[in-house]
C-alpha atoms as a printed R data frame, in Angstrom:
    type eleno elety resid chain resno      x      y       z
1   ATOM     1    CA   MET     A     1 18.040 19.640   3.601
2   ATOM     2    CA   GLU     A     2 17.739 22.284   1.192
3   ATOM     3    CA   LYS     A     3 18.344 19.959  -1.915
4   ATOM     4    CA   ALA     A     4 16.148 17.112  -0.364
5   ATOM     5    CA   LEU     A     5 13.278 19.668   0.116
6   ATOM     6    CA   HIS     A     6 13.672 21.111  -3.379
7   ATOM     7    CA   VAL     A     7 13.271 17.459  -4.776
8   ATOM     8    CA   PHE     A     8 10.275 16.913  -2.413
9   ATOM     9    CA   LYS     A     9  8.636 20.231  -3.617
10  ATOM    10    CA   VAL     A    10  9.220 19.379  -7.286
11  ATOM    11    CA   MET     A    11  7.650 15.661  -6.574
12  ATOM    12    CA   LYS     A    12  4.712 17.637  -5.032
13  ATOM    13    CA   GLU     A    13  4.209 19.959  -7.986
14  ATOM    14    CA   GLN     A    14  4.247 17.005 -10.515
15  ATOM    15    CA   GLY     A    15  1.664 15.158  -8.352
16  ATOM    16    CA   LEU     A    16  4.094 12.175  -7.793
17  ATOM    17    CA   HIS     A    17  3.345 10.062  -4.829
18  ATOM    18    CA   ARG     A    18  5.028 10.933  -1.491
19  ATOM    19    CA   ASN     A    19  5.129  7.776   0.919
20  ATOM    20    CA   THR     A    20  5.914  7.425   4.505
21  ATOM    21    CA   ILE     A    21  9.380  6.575   3.943
22  ATOM    22    CA   LEU     A    22 10.135  9.697   2.099
23  ATOM    23    CA   TYR     A    23  8.300 11.784   4.845
24  ATOM    24    CA   ALA     A    24 10.202  9.859   7.600
25  ATOM    25    CA   THR     A    25 13.460 10.569   5.800
26  ATOM    26    CA   LEU     A    26 12.845 14.339   5.605
27  ATOM    27    CA   ILE     A    27 11.649 14.505   9.179
28  ATOM    28    CA   LYS     A    28 14.736 12.744  10.404
29  ATOM    29    CA   GLY     A    29 16.927 15.319   8.508
30  ATOM    30    CA   PHE     A    30 15.025 18.081  10.437
31  ATOM    31    CA   ALA     A    31 15.639 16.270  13.576
32  ATOM    32    CA   LYS     A    32 19.443 16.134  12.662
33  ATOM    33    CA   ALA     A    33 19.182 19.904  12.014
34  ATOM    34    CA   LYS     A    34 17.412 20.492  15.555
35  ATOM    35    CA   ASP     A    35 14.433 21.787  13.797
36  ATOM    36    CA   PRO     A    36 11.320 20.472  15.489
37  ATOM    37    CA   SER     A    37  9.187 23.137  14.012
38  ATOM    38    CA   ALA     A    38  9.861 22.135  10.417
39  ATOM    39    CA   ALA     A    39  9.548 18.362  11.405
40  ATOM    40    CA   ARG     A    40  6.123 19.120  12.872
41  ATOM    41    CA   SER     A    41  5.108 21.051   9.895
42  ATOM    42    CA   LEU     A    42  6.112 18.327   7.527
43  ATOM    43    CA   HIS     A    43  4.318 15.893   9.672
44  ATOM    44    CA   SER     A    44  1.076 17.932   9.668
45  ATOM    45    CA   GLU     A    45  1.302 17.905   5.848
46  ATOM    46    CA   MET     A    46  1.658 14.108   5.860
47  ATOM    47    CA   VAL     A    47 -1.342 13.831   7.944
48  ATOM    48    CA   ALA     A    48 -3.301 16.209   5.918
49  ATOM    49    CA   GLU     A    49 -2.527 14.106   2.669
50  ATOM    50    CA   GLY     A    50 -3.526 10.973   4.360
51  ATOM    51    CA   VAL     A    51 -0.049  9.468   4.284
52  ATOM    52    CA   PRO     A    52  0.135  6.793   7.117
53  ATOM    53    CA   CYS     A    53  2.375  7.587  10.126
54  ATOM    54    CA   ASN     A    54  4.522  4.785  11.490
55  ATOM    55    CA   VAL     A    55  6.792  4.361  14.518
56  ATOM    56    CA   VAL     A    56  9.789  5.654  12.573
57  ATOM    57    CA   VAL     A    57  8.050  8.951  11.639
58  ATOM    58    CA   PHE     A    58  7.023  9.293  15.361
59  ATOM    59    CA   ASN     A    59 10.315  8.477  16.788
60  ATOM    60    CA   SER     A    60 11.987 11.068  14.282
61  ATOM    61    CA   LEU     A    61  9.617 13.799  15.425
62  ATOM    62    CA   ILE     A    62 10.556 12.735  19.242
63  ATOM    63    CA   ASP     A    63 14.282 12.881  18.109
64  ATOM    64    CA   ALA     A    64 13.883 16.347  16.634
65  ATOM    65    CA   CYS     A    65 12.222 17.702  19.797
66  ATOM    66    CA   VAL     A    66 14.894 16.111  22.073
67  ATOM    67    CA   ARG     A    67 17.682 17.524  20.108
68  ATOM    68    CA   ALA     A    68 16.191 20.870  20.620
69  ATOM    69    CA   ASN     A    69 15.667 20.257  24.274
70  ATOM    70    CA   ASP     A    70 12.021 20.406  23.671
71  ATOM    71    CA   LEU     A    71 10.686 17.713  26.036
72  ATOM    72    CA   GLY     A    72  7.261 19.130  26.297
73  ATOM    73    CA   GLY     A    73  6.973 18.710  22.446
74  ATOM    74    CA   ALA     A    74  8.471 15.377  22.677
75  ATOM    75    CA   ALA     A    75  5.725 14.276  25.121
76  ATOM    76    CA   GLU     A    76  3.174 15.737  22.948
77  ATOM    77    CA   VAL     A    77  4.294 13.544  20.073
78  ATOM    78    CA   LEU     A    78  4.166 10.540  22.427
79  ATOM    79    CA   GLN     A    79  0.470 11.456  23.119
80  ATOM    80    CA   HIS     A    80 -0.070 11.867  19.409
81  ATOM    81    CA   MET     A    81  1.528  8.416  18.771
82  ATOM    82    CA   ALA     A    82 -0.970  6.843  21.332
83  ATOM    83    CA   ALA     A    83 -3.956  8.476  19.596
84  ATOM    84    CA   ALA     A    84 -2.855  7.199  16.313
85  ATOM    85    CA   ALA     A    85 -2.479  3.653  17.905
86  ATOM    86    CA   VAL     A    86  1.156  3.234  17.068
87  ATOM    87    CA   PRO     A    87  2.827  1.665  20.077
88  ATOM    88    CA   PRO     A    88  6.254  3.220  21.169
89  ATOM    89    CA   ASP     A    89  9.153  0.951  20.862
90  ATOM    90    CA   LEU     A    90 12.718  0.732  22.376
91  ATOM    91    CA   ILE     A    91 13.926  3.762  20.313
92  ATOM    92    CA   THR     A    92 10.938  5.774  21.312
93  ATOM    93    CA   PHE     A    93 11.758  5.288  25.079
94  ATOM    94    CA   SER     A    94 15.439  5.436  24.658
95  ATOM    95    CA   THR     A    95 15.163  8.732  22.967
96  ATOM    96    CA   LEU     A    96 12.804 10.181  25.517
97  ATOM    97    CA   ILE     A    97 15.073  8.835  28.424
98  ATOM    98    CA   LYS     A    98 18.080 10.444  26.931
99  ATOM    99    CA   GLY     A    99 16.257 13.614  26.497
100 ATOM   100    CA   TYR     A   100 15.068 13.827  30.075
101 ATOM   101    CA   CYS     A   101 18.596 12.707  31.384
102 ATOM   102    CA   SER     A   102 20.103 15.599  29.283
103 ATOM   103    CA   ILE     A   103 17.883 18.085  31.091
104 ATOM   104    CA   GLY     A   104 18.530 16.609  34.480
105 ATOM   105    CA   ASP     A   105 14.908 15.078  34.972
106 ATOM   106    CA   LEU     A   106 15.934 11.711  36.299
107 ATOM   107    CA   THR     A   107 12.488 11.256  37.720
108 ATOM   108    CA   LYS     A   108 10.667 11.163  34.310
109 ATOM   109    CA   ALA     A   109 13.666  9.173  32.760
110 ATOM   110    CA   LEU     A   110 13.408  6.581  35.473
111 ATOM   111    CA   ARG     A   111  9.426  6.465  35.024
112 ATOM   112    CA   LEU     A   112  9.939  5.937  31.306
113 ATOM   113    CA   ALA     A   113 12.377  3.122  31.929
114 ATOM   114    CA   ASP     A   114  9.810  1.415  34.295
115 ATOM   115    CA   GLU     A   115  7.065  1.896  31.545
116 ATOM   116    CA   LEU     A   116  9.402  0.550  28.943
117 ATOM   117    CA   GLN     A   117  9.829 -2.544  30.959
118 ATOM   118    CA   ALA     A   118  6.127 -2.863  31.663
119 ATOM   119    CA   ARG     A   119  5.534 -3.081  27.968
120 ATOM   120    CA   ASP     A   120  7.953 -6.162  27.943
121 ATOM   121    CA   LEU     A   121 10.627 -4.154  26.285
122 ATOM   122    CA   GLN     A   122 14.273 -4.627  27.497
123 ATOM   123    CA   CYS     A   123 16.524 -1.753  28.384
124 ATOM   124    CA   ASP     A   124 19.500 -1.749  26.325
125 ATOM   125    CA   GLU     A   125 23.153 -0.132  26.567
126 ATOM   126    CA   ILE     A   126 21.690  3.398  25.280
127 ATOM   127    CA   VAL     A   127 19.062  3.363  27.876
128 ATOM   128    CA   TYR     A   128 21.595  2.441  30.892
129 ATOM   129    CA   ASN     A   129 24.158  4.691  29.595
130 ATOM   130    CA   SER     A   130 21.715  7.597  29.390
131 ATOM   131    CA   LEU     A   131 20.519  6.812  33.038
132 ATOM   132    CA   LEU     A   132 24.064  6.549  34.306
133 ATOM   133    CA   GLU     A   133 25.503  9.734  32.809
């Protein structure tokens, strides 16, 4: 992440355009590093600069929170997603379900599985495996 952030900083200093894909990639890196604070900070910068957020960005933010066992933060991201009129997809739900299952909150996980199906999305192997673990 250090090298990627250095390149990002140089791009910013040189006034080069930083787009949604670049931000999403960096946020995903922070998710893998289990650093939701850094992911949120980068997202805030993205919003401040007027770079559009898509489902990939929000899913990466949710993943960062889930990997750090910050399900409250993940729920907040889901609310921001709704406020930004970005509909959640199967990855959004499967990540949240996996997170709630990992902390033993099967009630919330099952509620999300119901919501997933209410949105005409189909549960996949990842969702079922998470619920069965």
